[in-house]
Amino acid sequence: MTYSIIARCPRTGRFGVGSTTFSIACGRRNESVRAGVGVSKSQAFYLRYVDPLALNMLAQGYTPQHVMRTLQADDPDFDYRQFGIIDRENNVVAHTGPGCGKWAGHTVGPYYAAYGNGLAGPQTVAGIVSGFLKHPDAPLEDRLLEALEGGRDAGGQASKGVPRPERSAWIRVVGQLDHPEVDVRVDLHDKSVAELRRVLEEFKRYRDYYKARCTRPGEAIPEEEFAAQLDAKAA
Amino acid sequence: MTYSIVARCPRTGQLGIAVASYSMAIGWYCDGAVRANTGVTLTQGFPNPRNNYLAINLLAQGHTAGQALADLIGNDPDGAYRQIAIVDRDNNAVAHSGAHLRKWAGHRIGKTFVSFGDGLAGQQVVDAMEAAFEAASPAGLDEQLLAALEAGRDAGGMAGAKGWLPERSAAVIVWGSRTHNEVDLRVDLHDRAINELRRIYVDYKPSIAYYEERARNPRHAIPAMEFADMLKNQRQKATA
């Protein structure tokens, strides 16, 4: 049980993934996004080597469609896999095998894919998409989080009719550089999507400071002083 | 205001990092810092985000850890603000603590690891990390890394001009021989990040084998919910 959104920002070309699940630490799957290449995020009965392989193939010049056919040809249990792949040209594919359990499915858009398994129903994926499309001009990280919130609010995950909590959640956005622009995680929490909102909002308050500390370290004030300034402003 | 240990396990060849910081989401700065069969690195202090990738690329090209370190410093006008550690696949461990890091700053170079930090309560923090890492050796790299982090915390951790500073984020990462991590756990914003990291690790550790098995044999996998309930019952029995 997991639901995710992968996307390429049509304005900036940034790639991103947002994911949440019952399992611990979904953000450990950080091999799923590569700057300048694309996103491949597999789930359900996922094989960990698939995402690095898919991204290597995209980097070599294959299309997501071809990558999907290759993965299918080399996997006797393809029916149990679910994944989405997007490349630099907004080619998007998604696959939900019939073995992924109820309810499982995906929606492919012009520059994104939303998909999940062990969900309350198709309304969860619809909620992800409507959350993602709510503010099309917003930064990708905000749109990804709104997508996760939309999926949660539409019913999220369920097993045998019983709702299941999102215990981990993750957002990662890469731009031109190797180092991700945003990578925030909640690895084990009763309400991980809400906690991820708290972490992302806090991260946004620090982001410019962290960037300046790297690029102009000689001018950086101690972080606890910066934190005190932030708190004073908020009070 | 970060302390870490980067290490290679000489028995298994695993590579790993444990890190804690007053800054949030410190695991974010570990991106690109490990490559299987290649090496492990981390730049902290006033980090330079390109350093991890460059260091690993240099090791992959065949450079020694020492040469890679010299290149990172040579490539960076602000090298005096960086703190860098590298361990390569031949167990060469090297480190650099720039002159402009926050005090106390420094590193301990072990046989196959480096413990290092800046903005610390004192040298006892990196000494304690080194000792705990070596003492936990039979338990495996992930346990060693966590033990080192906890020892650093218990030895005083970080301090600013006005005294002790909390660990607000932490991470532990281990890679084996594959194209992805074996363990990658994070706490991004928490009052006691190392305690929280230990809590998550305890829950996560038994599930590693489960997730590998269900991917290999999806037709016979027990549902994730059932597995989670099973673990919970086992734990309750163990504590009863």
Short mmCIF file of C-alpha atoms in Angstrom, two decimals:
data_model
loop_
_atom_site.label_atom_id
_atom_site.label_comp_id
_atom_site.label_asym_id
_atom_site.label_seq_id
_atom_site.Cartn_x
_atom_site.Cartn_y
_atom_site.Cartn_z
CA MET A 1 0.00 0.00 0.00
CA THR A 2 1.49 3.24 -1.21
CA TYR A 3 0.48 6.22 -3.28
CA SER A 4 2.75 8.49 -5.23
CA ILE A 5 2.95 11.24 -7.75
CA ILE A 6 5.83 11.79 -10.15
CA ALA A 7 6.10 14.92 -12.24
CA ARG A 8 8.19 17.18 -14.39
CA CYS A 9 7.41 20.85 -13.83
CA PRO A 10 6.36 22.17 -17.25
CA ARG A 11 7.65 25.66 -16.43
CA THR A 12 11.04 24.88 -14.92
CA GLY A 13 11.84 21.34 -16.05
CA ARG A 14 12.41 20.30 -12.46
CA PHE A 15 11.65 16.68 -11.63
CA GLY A 16 9.92 15.57 -8.47
CA VAL A 17 8.35 12.75 -6.56
CA GLY A 18 5.91 12.74 -3.68
CA SER A 19 5.14 9.48 -1.96
CA THR A 20 3.45 8.18 1.17
CA THR A 21 2.84 4.72 2.52
CA PHE A 22 2.10 2.52 5.52
CA SER A 23 5.65 1.15 5.44
CA ILE A 24 8.56 2.86 7.19
CA ALA A 25 10.81 5.34 5.42
CA CYS A 26 9.46 5.43 1.87
CA GLY A 27 11.99 8.23 1.28
CA ARG A 28 14.85 5.75 1.41
CA ARG A 29 13.95 5.09 -2.23
CA ASN A 30 15.98 8.15 -3.19
CA GLU A 31 17.46 6.34 -6.19
CA SER A 32 14.16 7.13 -7.96
CA VAL A 33 14.91 10.69 -9.10
CA ARG A 34 17.91 11.81 -11.12
CA ALA A 35 18.69 15.38 -12.17
CA GLY A 36 18.70 15.89 -15.92
CA VAL A 37 17.37 12.37 -16.51
CA GLY A 38 13.94 11.72 -15.06
CA VAL A 39 11.95 9.87 -12.44
CA SER A 40 11.24 6.17 -12.09
CA LYS A 41 9.33 5.24 -8.96
CA SER A 42 8.27 1.62 -8.53
CA GLN A 43 6.09 0.31 -5.75
CA ALA A 44 3.71 -2.51 -4.75
CA PHE A 45 5.97 -5.63 -4.91
CA TYR A 46 8.91 -3.52 -6.09
CA LEU A 47 12.38 -4.68 -6.95
CA ARG A 48 14.88 -2.11 -5.76
CA TYR A 49 17.14 -2.46 -8.79
CA VAL A 50 14.40 -1.41 -11.19
CA ASP A 51 14.50 2.34 -10.63
CA PRO A 52 18.27 2.75 -11.07
CA LEU A 53 18.07 0.53 -14.14
CA ALA A 54 15.20 2.52 -15.63
CA LEU A 55 17.04 5.80 -15.02
CA ASN A 56 20.22 4.40 -16.57
CA MET A 57 18.18 3.49 -19.64
CA LEU A 58 16.61 6.97 -19.81
CA ALA A 59 20.09 8.49 -19.53
CA GLN A 60 21.19 6.33 -22.47
CA GLY A 61 18.38 7.75 -24.57
CA TYR A 62 15.59 5.19 -24.35
CA THR A 63 12.00 6.32 -24.01
CA PRO A 64 9.91 5.45 -20.94
CA GLN A 65 7.73 3.30 -23.23
CA HIS A 66 10.75 1.24 -24.26
CA VAL A 67 11.98 0.99 -20.67
CA MET A 68 8.60 -0.37 -19.64
CA ARG A 69 8.68 -3.04 -22.36
CA THR A 70 12.19 -4.05 -21.31
CA LEU A 71 11.18 -4.34 -17.65
CA GLN A 72 8.19 -6.46 -18.65
CA ALA A 73 10.27 -8.80 -20.82
CA ASP A 74 12.73 -9.48 -17.99
CA ASP A 75 10.28 -10.02 -15.13
CA PRO A 76 8.09 -13.12 -14.64
CA ASP A 77 6.28 -11.27 -11.86
CA PHE A 78 5.56 -8.11 -13.82
CA ASP A 79 1.89 -8.52 -12.85
CA TYR A 80 2.82 -7.66 -9.26
CA ARG A 81 4.65 -4.43 -10.00
CA GLN A 82 3.43 -0.88 -10.11
CA PHE A 83 5.53 2.01 -11.37
CA GLY A 84 5.59 5.33 -13.16
CA ILE A 85 8.37 6.73 -15.35
CA ILE A 86 8.80 10.24 -16.77
CA ASP A 87 11.60 11.62 -18.92
CA ARG A 88 12.96 15.04 -19.94
CA GLU A 89 10.46 15.32 -22.80
CA ASN A 90 7.41 14.72 -20.63
CA ASN A 91 6.97 11.19 -21.92
CA VAL A 92 5.10 9.45 -19.13
CA VAL A 93 4.17 5.81 -18.61
CA ALA A 94 2.61 4.00 -15.70
CA HIS A 95 1.94 0.33 -15.03
CA THR A 96 -0.31 -1.32 -12.47
CA GLY A 97 -0.20 -5.11 -12.62
CA PRO A 98 -3.36 -7.07 -11.80
CA GLY A 99 -1.50 -8.68 -8.88
CA CYS A 100 -1.08 -5.35 -7.04
CA GLY A 101 -4.26 -5.95 -5.03
CA LYS A 102 -7.38 -3.92 -4.46
CA TRP A 103 -7.70 -1.12 -5.03
CA ALA A 104 -4.76 -0.29 -7.28
CA GLY A 105 -4.50 1.94 -10.30
CA HIS A 106 -2.96 4.97 -11.96
CA THR A 107 -3.70 8.12 -13.92
CA VAL A 108 -1.26 9.46 -16.49
CA GLY A 109 -1.31 13.18 -17.25
CA PRO A 110 0.65 15.30 -19.73
CA TYR A 111 3.62 15.74 -17.38
CA TYR A 112 2.80 13.61 -14.37
CA ALA A 113 1.53 10.26 -13.19
CA ALA A 114 -0.43 9.50 -10.02
CA TYR A 115 -0.73 5.94 -8.81
CA GLY A 116 -1.20 3.75 -5.81
CA ASN A 117 -2.10 0.36 -4.43
CA GLY A 118 -3.90 -0.79 -1.29
CA LEU A 119 -6.05 2.31 -1.65
CA ALA A 120 -9.57 3.11 -0.47
CA GLY A 121 -10.52 3.28 -4.16
CA PRO A 122 -10.07 5.25 -7.37
CA GLN A 123 -11.07 8.36 -5.45
CA THR A 124 -7.61 8.40 -3.82
CA VAL A 125 -5.85 8.71 -7.18
CA ALA A 126 -8.44 11.28 -8.28
CA GLY A 127 -7.69 13.21 -5.08
CA ILE A 128 -3.95 13.13 -5.81
CA VAL A 129 -4.51 14.55 -9.28
CA SER A 130 -6.91 17.29 -8.18
CA GLY A 131 -4.52 18.29 -5.37
CA PHE A 132 -1.67 18.45 -7.85
CA LEU A 133 -3.65 20.55 -10.32
CA LYS A 134 -5.02 22.95 -7.71
CA HIS A 135 -2.21 25.50 -7.99
CA PRO A 136 -0.51 24.99 -11.35
CA ASP A 137 1.75 28.02 -10.92
CA ALA A 138 3.05 26.98 -7.50
CA PRO A 139 6.56 25.53 -7.02
CA LEU A 140 6.68 21.81 -7.76
CA GLU A 141 7.34 20.84 -4.12
CA ASP A 142 4.14 22.58 -3.03
CA ARG A 143 2.16 20.89 -5.78
CA LEU A 144 3.53 17.47 -4.83
CA LEU A 145 2.57 17.97 -1.21
CA GLU A 146 -0.91 19.16 -2.17
CA ALA A 147 -1.20 16.03 -4.27
CA LEU A 148 -0.40 13.81 -1.28
CA GLU A 149 -2.82 15.76 0.88
CA GLY A 150 -5.46 15.39 -1.82
CA GLY A 151 -4.96 11.62 -1.86
CA ARG A 152 -5.12 11.43 1.91
CA ASP A 153 -8.26 13.56 2.11
CA ALA A 154 -9.95 11.45 -0.56
CA GLY A 155 -9.59 8.34 1.58
CA GLY A 156 -5.94 7.35 1.25
CA GLN A 157 -5.14 3.72 1.93
CA ALA A 158 -7.38 0.89 3.07
CA SER A 159 -6.97 -2.81 3.61
CA LYS A 160 -10.06 -5.03 3.69
CA GLY A 161 -12.19 -1.95 4.04
CA VAL A 162 -10.24 -0.62 7.03
CA PRO A 163 -8.40 2.70 6.56
CA ARG A 164 -4.64 2.42 7.02
CA PRO A 165 -2.48 5.29 8.21
CA GLU A 166 0.24 6.95 6.16
CA ARG A 167 3.25 6.23 8.38
CA SER A 168 5.95 7.65 6.14
CA ALA A 169 6.02 10.38 3.52
CA TRP A 170 8.55 12.04 1.27
CA ILE A 171 9.05 14.78 -1.28
CA ARG A 172 12.10 15.23 -3.46
CA VAL A 173 12.63 17.82 -6.19
CA VAL A 174 15.72 18.11 -8.37
CA GLY A 175 16.66 20.98 -10.65
CA GLN A 176 19.72 21.44 -12.84
CA LEU A 177 22.23 20.35 -10.22
CA ASP A 178 23.01 16.93 -8.79
CA HIS A 179 22.08 17.99 -5.30
CA PRO A 180 18.30 17.96 -4.78
CA GLU A 181 16.68 21.36 -4.26
CA VAL A 182 14.17 19.85 -1.86
CA ASP A 183 14.33 16.51 -0.07
CA VAL A 184 12.20 16.27 3.04
CA ARG A 185 11.11 13.12 4.79
CA VAL A 186 9.03 11.73 7.58
CA ASP A 187 10.03 8.13 8.19
CA LEU A 188 7.68 6.97 10.96
CA HIS A 189 4.75 9.02 12.21
CA ASP A 190 1.03 8.47 12.83
CA LYS A 191 0.12 11.31 10.49
CA SER A 192 3.10 11.50 8.23
CA VAL A 193 1.55 13.66 5.53
CA ALA A 194 0.58 16.33 8.04
CA GLU A 195 4.05 16.06 9.61
CA LEU A 196 5.64 16.40 6.18
CA ARG A 197 3.70 19.64 5.70
CA ARG A 198 5.21 20.89 8.98
CA VAL A 199 8.72 19.87 7.91
CA LEU A 200 8.41 21.40 4.44
CA GLU A 201 7.06 24.70 5.78
CA GLU A 202 9.96 24.87 8.25
CA PHE A 203 12.42 23.96 5.53
CA LYS A 204 11.16 26.80 3.35
CA ARG A 205 11.93 29.26 6.17
CA TYR A 206 15.52 28.04 6.29
CA ARG A 207 16.14 27.40 2.61
CA ASP A 208 17.73 30.72 1.64
CA TYR A 209 19.86 30.69 4.77
CA TYR A 210 21.12 27.19 4.06
CA LYS A 211 21.93 28.09 0.49
CA ALA A 212 23.85 31.23 1.44
CA ARG A 213 25.75 29.33 4.14
CA CYS A 214 27.08 27.01 1.43
CA THR A 215 27.91 29.61 -1.21
CA ARG A 216 29.02 32.54 1.00
CA PRO A 217 30.15 30.86 4.22
CA GLY A 218 32.20 33.89 5.30
CA GLU A 219 29.02 35.97 5.71
CA ALA A 220 26.89 33.35 7.45
CA ILE A 221 25.62 34.06 10.96
CA PRO A 222 25.41 31.11 13.38
CA GLU A 223 22.30 29.05 12.71
CA GLU A 224 20.93 29.38 16.25
CA GLU A 225 21.01 33.18 15.79
CA PHE A 226 19.15 32.83 12.52
CA ALA A 227 16.61 30.55 14.24
CA ALA A 228 16.13 33.15 17.01
CA GLN A 229 15.53 35.85 14.36
CA LEU A 230 12.94 33.64 12.69
CA ASP A 231 11.16 33.05 15.98
CA ALA A 232 11.23 36.76 16.81
CA LYS A 233 9.69 37.56 13.42
CA ALA A 234 6.98 34.95 13.91
CA ALA A 235 6.10 36.21 17.42
CA MET B 1 27.12 22.13 14.23
CA THR B 2 27.07 18.69 12.90
CA TYR B 3 28.80 15.49 13.88
CA SER B 4 29.17 12.41 11.80
CA ILE B 5 30.97 9.23 11.15
CA VAL B 6 31.73 7.86 7.69
CA ALA B 7 32.97 4.29 7.54
CA ARG B 8 33.72 1.21 5.53
CA CYS B 9 33.20 -2.19 7.12
CA PRO B 10 36.38 -4.16 6.43
CA ARG B 11 34.52 -7.47 6.80
CA THR B 12 31.57 -6.86 4.47
CA GLY B 13 32.73 -3.95 2.31
CA GLN B 14 29.59 -2.05 3.33
CA LEU B 15 29.84 1.72 3.34
CA GLY B 16 27.92 3.99 5.64
CA ILE B 17 27.27 7.32 7.30
CA ALA B 18 25.67 8.41 10.54
CA VAL B 19 25.09 12.11 11.07
CA ALA B 20 23.30 14.42 13.46
CA SER B 21 22.92 18.17 13.32
CA TYR B 22 21.28 21.25 14.72
CA SER B 23 20.34 22.04 11.09
CA MET B 24 17.19 20.41 9.82
CA ALA B 25 17.07 17.59 7.25
CA ILE B 26 20.79 16.82 7.54
CA GLY B 27 20.19 13.63 5.56
CA TRP B 28 19.57 15.88 2.56
CA TYR B 29 23.28 16.79 2.65
CA CYS B 30 24.20 13.10 2.40
CA ASP B 31 22.85 12.83 -1.11
CA GLY B 32 25.40 11.32 -3.47
CA ALA B 33 27.78 10.57 -0.59
CA VAL B 34 27.97 6.79 -1.02
CA ARG B 35 28.55 4.57 -4.02
CA ALA B 36 28.77 0.79 -3.75
CA ASN B 37 32.28 -0.63 -4.17
CA THR B 38 33.62 2.90 -4.52
CA GLY B 39 33.63 4.86 -1.30
CA VAL B 40 31.89 7.13 1.12
CA THR B 41 32.30 10.84 1.80
CA LEU B 42 30.61 13.75 3.50
CA THR B 43 31.17 17.50 3.48
CA GLN B 44 29.75 19.42 6.43
CA GLY B 45 30.40 22.54 8.47
CA PHE B 46 29.52 25.09 5.82
CA PRO B 47 28.85 22.36 3.29
CA ASN B 48 29.57 22.55 -0.41
CA PRO B 49 26.72 20.64 -2.10
CA ARG B 50 28.78 19.60 -5.11
CA ASN B 51 31.50 17.96 -3.04
CA ASN B 52 29.86 14.58 -2.40
CA TYR B 53 29.31 13.95 -6.11
CA LEU B 54 32.77 15.15 -7.10
CA ALA B 55 34.47 13.06 -4.42
CA ILE B 56 32.64 9.88 -5.40
CA ASN B 57 33.31 10.51 -9.10
CA LEU B 58 37.01 10.94 -8.33
CA LEU B 59 37.10 7.68 -6.37
CA ALA B 60 35.23 5.93 -9.18
CA GLN B 61 37.87 7.18 -11.65
CA GLY B 62 40.49 5.48 -9.51
CA HIS B 63 41.89 8.29 -7.43
CA THR B 64 42.84 7.57 -3.85
CA ALA B 65 40.91 9.14 -0.99
CA GLY B 66 43.89 11.41 -0.36
CA GLN B 67 44.00 12.70 -3.91
CA ALA B 68 40.24 13.19 -3.97
CA LEU B 69 40.44 15.24 -0.78
CA ALA B 70 43.23 17.42 -2.19
CA ASP B 71 41.14 18.00 -5.33
CA LEU B 72 38.04 19.00 -3.36
CA ILE B 73 40.03 21.58 -1.42
CA GLY B 74 41.78 22.81 -4.56
CA ASN B 75 38.45 23.17 -6.35
CA ASP B 76 36.85 25.34 -3.66
CA PRO B 77 37.71 28.98 -2.81
CA ASP B 78 35.99 28.45 0.54
CA GLY B 79 37.80 25.28 1.50
CA ALA B 80 38.65 26.78 4.89
CA TYR B 81 34.94 26.65 5.78
CA ARG B 82 34.46 23.00 4.85
CA GLN B 83 34.85 19.84 6.83
CA ILE B 84 35.35 16.80 4.63
CA ALA B 85 35.87 13.09 5.22
CA ILE B 86 36.46 10.36 2.64
CA VAL B 87 36.96 6.62 2.96
CA ASP B 88 37.73 4.68 -0.19
CA ARG B 89 37.34 0.98 -0.99
CA ASP B 90 40.93 0.28 0.09
CA ASN B 91 40.09 1.59 3.57
CA ASN B 92 42.08 4.78 3.08
CA ALA B 93 40.47 7.25 5.45
CA VAL B 94 41.22 10.97 5.19
CA ALA B 95 39.74 14.18 6.55
CA HIS B 96 40.01 17.95 6.38
CA SER B 97 38.75 20.40 9.02
CA GLY B 98 39.02 23.94 7.66
CA ALA B 99 40.35 26.76 9.84
CA HIS B 100 37.10 28.77 9.71
CA LEU B 101 34.76 26.06 11.02
CA ARG B 102 32.80 26.77 14.18
CA LYS B 103 34.68 25.75 17.30
CA TRP B 104 35.17 23.10 18.56
CA ALA B 105 35.86 21.45 15.25
CA GLY B 106 38.00 18.49 14.40
CA HIS B 107 38.22 14.87 13.34
CA ARG B 108 39.56 11.47 14.37
CA ILE B 109 40.86 9.20 11.66
CA GLY B 110 40.37 5.52 12.41
CA LYS B 111 41.43 2.43 10.51
CA THR B 112 38.46 2.42 8.15
CA PHE B 113 36.47 5.40 9.31
CA VAL B 114 36.48 9.08 10.25
CA SER B 115 34.52 10.68 13.08
CA PHE B 116 34.29 14.45 12.75
CA GLY B 117 32.24 17.47 13.65
CA ASP B 118 32.04 21.22 14.10
CA GLY B 119 30.30 23.43 16.64
CA LEU B 120 30.85 20.68 19.19
CA ALA B 121 31.10 20.67 22.96
CA GLY B 122 34.70 19.54 22.53
CA GLN B 123 37.05 16.90 21.25
CA GLN B 124 35.47 14.35 23.61
CA VAL B 125 32.54 14.11 21.16
CA VAL B 126 34.56 12.72 18.25
CA ASP B 127 36.67 10.63 20.64
CA ALA B 128 33.53 9.05 22.09
CA MET B 129 32.20 8.34 18.59
CA GLU B 130 35.40 6.59 17.63
CA ALA B 131 35.44 4.46 20.78
CA ALA B 132 31.78 3.46 20.46
CA PHE B 133 32.17 2.61 16.79
CA GLU B 134 35.08 0.28 17.54
CA ALA B 135 33.41 -1.27 20.59
CA ALA B 136 30.26 -2.14 18.61
CA SER B 137 32.25 -3.82 15.84
CA PRO B 138 30.72 -7.32 16.23
CA ALA B 139 27.20 -5.92 15.77
CA GLY B 140 27.57 -4.84 12.16
CA LEU B 141 27.99 -1.50 10.45
CA ASP B 142 24.48 -0.12 10.97
CA GLU B 143 24.64 -0.74 14.72
CA GLN B 144 28.16 0.64 14.90
CA LEU B 145 27.11 3.86 13.17
CA LEU B 146 24.13 4.38 15.46
CA ALA B 147 26.20 3.57 18.54
CA ALA B 148 28.75 6.18 17.47
CA LEU B 149 26.05 8.81 17.04
CA GLU B 150 24.57 8.08 20.44
CA ALA B 151 28.01 8.22 22.03
CA GLY B 152 28.63 11.62 20.43
CA ARG B 153 25.33 12.86 21.83
CA ASP B 154 26.10 11.47 25.29
CA ALA B 155 29.54 13.06 25.27
CA GLY B 156 28.00 16.52 24.99
CA GLY B 157 27.07 16.84 21.34
CA MET B 158 26.93 20.36 19.99
CA ALA B 159 27.37 23.74 21.65
CA GLY B 160 27.04 27.34 20.46
CA ALA B 161 27.99 30.60 22.19
CA LYS B 162 25.05 30.20 24.57
CA GLY B 163 25.59 26.54 25.37
CA TRP B 164 24.19 23.16 24.32
CA LEU B 165 22.33 22.84 21.04
CA PRO B 166 19.87 20.03 20.33
CA GLU B 167 20.17 17.46 17.57
CA ARG B 168 17.24 18.49 15.38
CA SER B 169 17.93 16.07 12.54
CA ALA B 170 19.79 12.83 12.03
CA ALA B 171 20.35 10.11 9.46
CA VAL B 172 21.91 6.69 9.11
CA ILE B 173 22.82 5.26 5.71
CA VAL B 174 24.37 1.92 4.72
CA TRP B 175 25.14 0.64 1.25
CA GLY B 176 26.14 -2.89 0.30
CA SER B 177 27.16 -4.03 -3.13
CA ARG B 178 23.94 -3.02 -4.91
CA THR B 179 22.85 0.03 -6.88
CA HIS B 180 20.75 1.29 -3.98
CA ASN B 181 21.05 1.70 -0.23
CA GLU B 182 20.38 -1.07 2.30
CA VAL B 183 19.50 1.30 5.12
CA ASP B 184 18.58 4.95 4.71
CA LEU B 185 16.67 6.37 7.63
CA ARG B 186 16.15 9.99 8.51
CA VAL B 187 14.69 12.30 11.07
CA ASP B 188 14.37 15.75 9.55
CA LEU B 189 12.97 17.90 12.37
CA HIS B 190 12.62 16.66 15.92
CA ASP B 191 13.56 17.75 19.45
CA ARG B 192 15.57 14.59 20.07
CA ALA B 193 16.48 13.44 16.62
CA ILE B 194 18.92 10.68 17.59
CA ASN B 195 16.46 9.03 19.97
CA GLU B 196 13.85 9.21 17.24
CA LEU B 197 16.26 7.74 14.70
CA ARG B 198 16.89 4.78 17.03
CA ARG B 199 13.13 4.26 17.41
CA ILE B 200 12.66 4.16 13.64
CA TYR B 201 15.65 1.87 13.15
CA VAL B 202 14.32 -0.65 15.67
CA ASP B 203 11.04 -0.79 13.76
CA TYR B 204 12.67 -0.81 10.35
CA LYS B 205 15.43 -3.38 10.80
CA PRO B 206 13.25 -6.54 10.88
CA SER B 207 11.39 -5.43 7.74
CA ILE B 208 14.43 -5.33 5.44
CA ALA B 209 14.38 -9.06 4.74
CA TYR B 210 10.59 -9.03 4.44
CA TYR B 211 10.59 -6.41 1.68
CA GLU B 212 13.31 -8.18 -0.26
CA GLU B 213 11.45 -11.47 -0.05
CA ARG B 214 8.08 -10.08 -1.12
CA ALA B 215 9.67 -8.48 -4.18
CA ARG B 216 11.31 -11.75 -5.17
CA ASN B 217 8.27 -13.91 -4.47
CA PRO B 218 5.21 -11.67 -4.77
CA ARG B 219 2.92 -14.65 -5.34
CA HIS B 220 3.54 -15.96 -1.82
CA ALA B 221 4.03 -12.70 0.07
CA ILE B 222 2.15 -12.01 3.27
CA PRO B 223 0.46 -8.60 3.20
CA ALA B 224 2.46 -5.70 4.64
CA MET B 225 -0.25 -5.04 7.23
CA GLU B 226 -0.11 -8.60 8.51
CA PHE B 227 3.66 -8.46 8.70
CA ALA B 228 3.50 -5.21 10.68
CA ASP B 229 0.98 -6.76 13.11
CA MET B 230 3.21 -9.82 13.47
CA LEU B 231 6.19 -7.65 14.43
CA LYS B 232 4.08 -5.73 16.90
CA ASN B 233 2.88 -8.94 18.57
CA GLN B 234 6.43 -10.27 18.74
CA ARG B 235 7.60 -7.08 20.41
CA GLN B 236 4.75 -7.13 22.90
CA LYS B 237 5.56 -10.74 23.77
CA ALA B 238 9.24 -9.88 24.19
CA THR B 239 8.51 -7.02 26.56
CA ALA B 240 5.78 -8.90 28.49
#
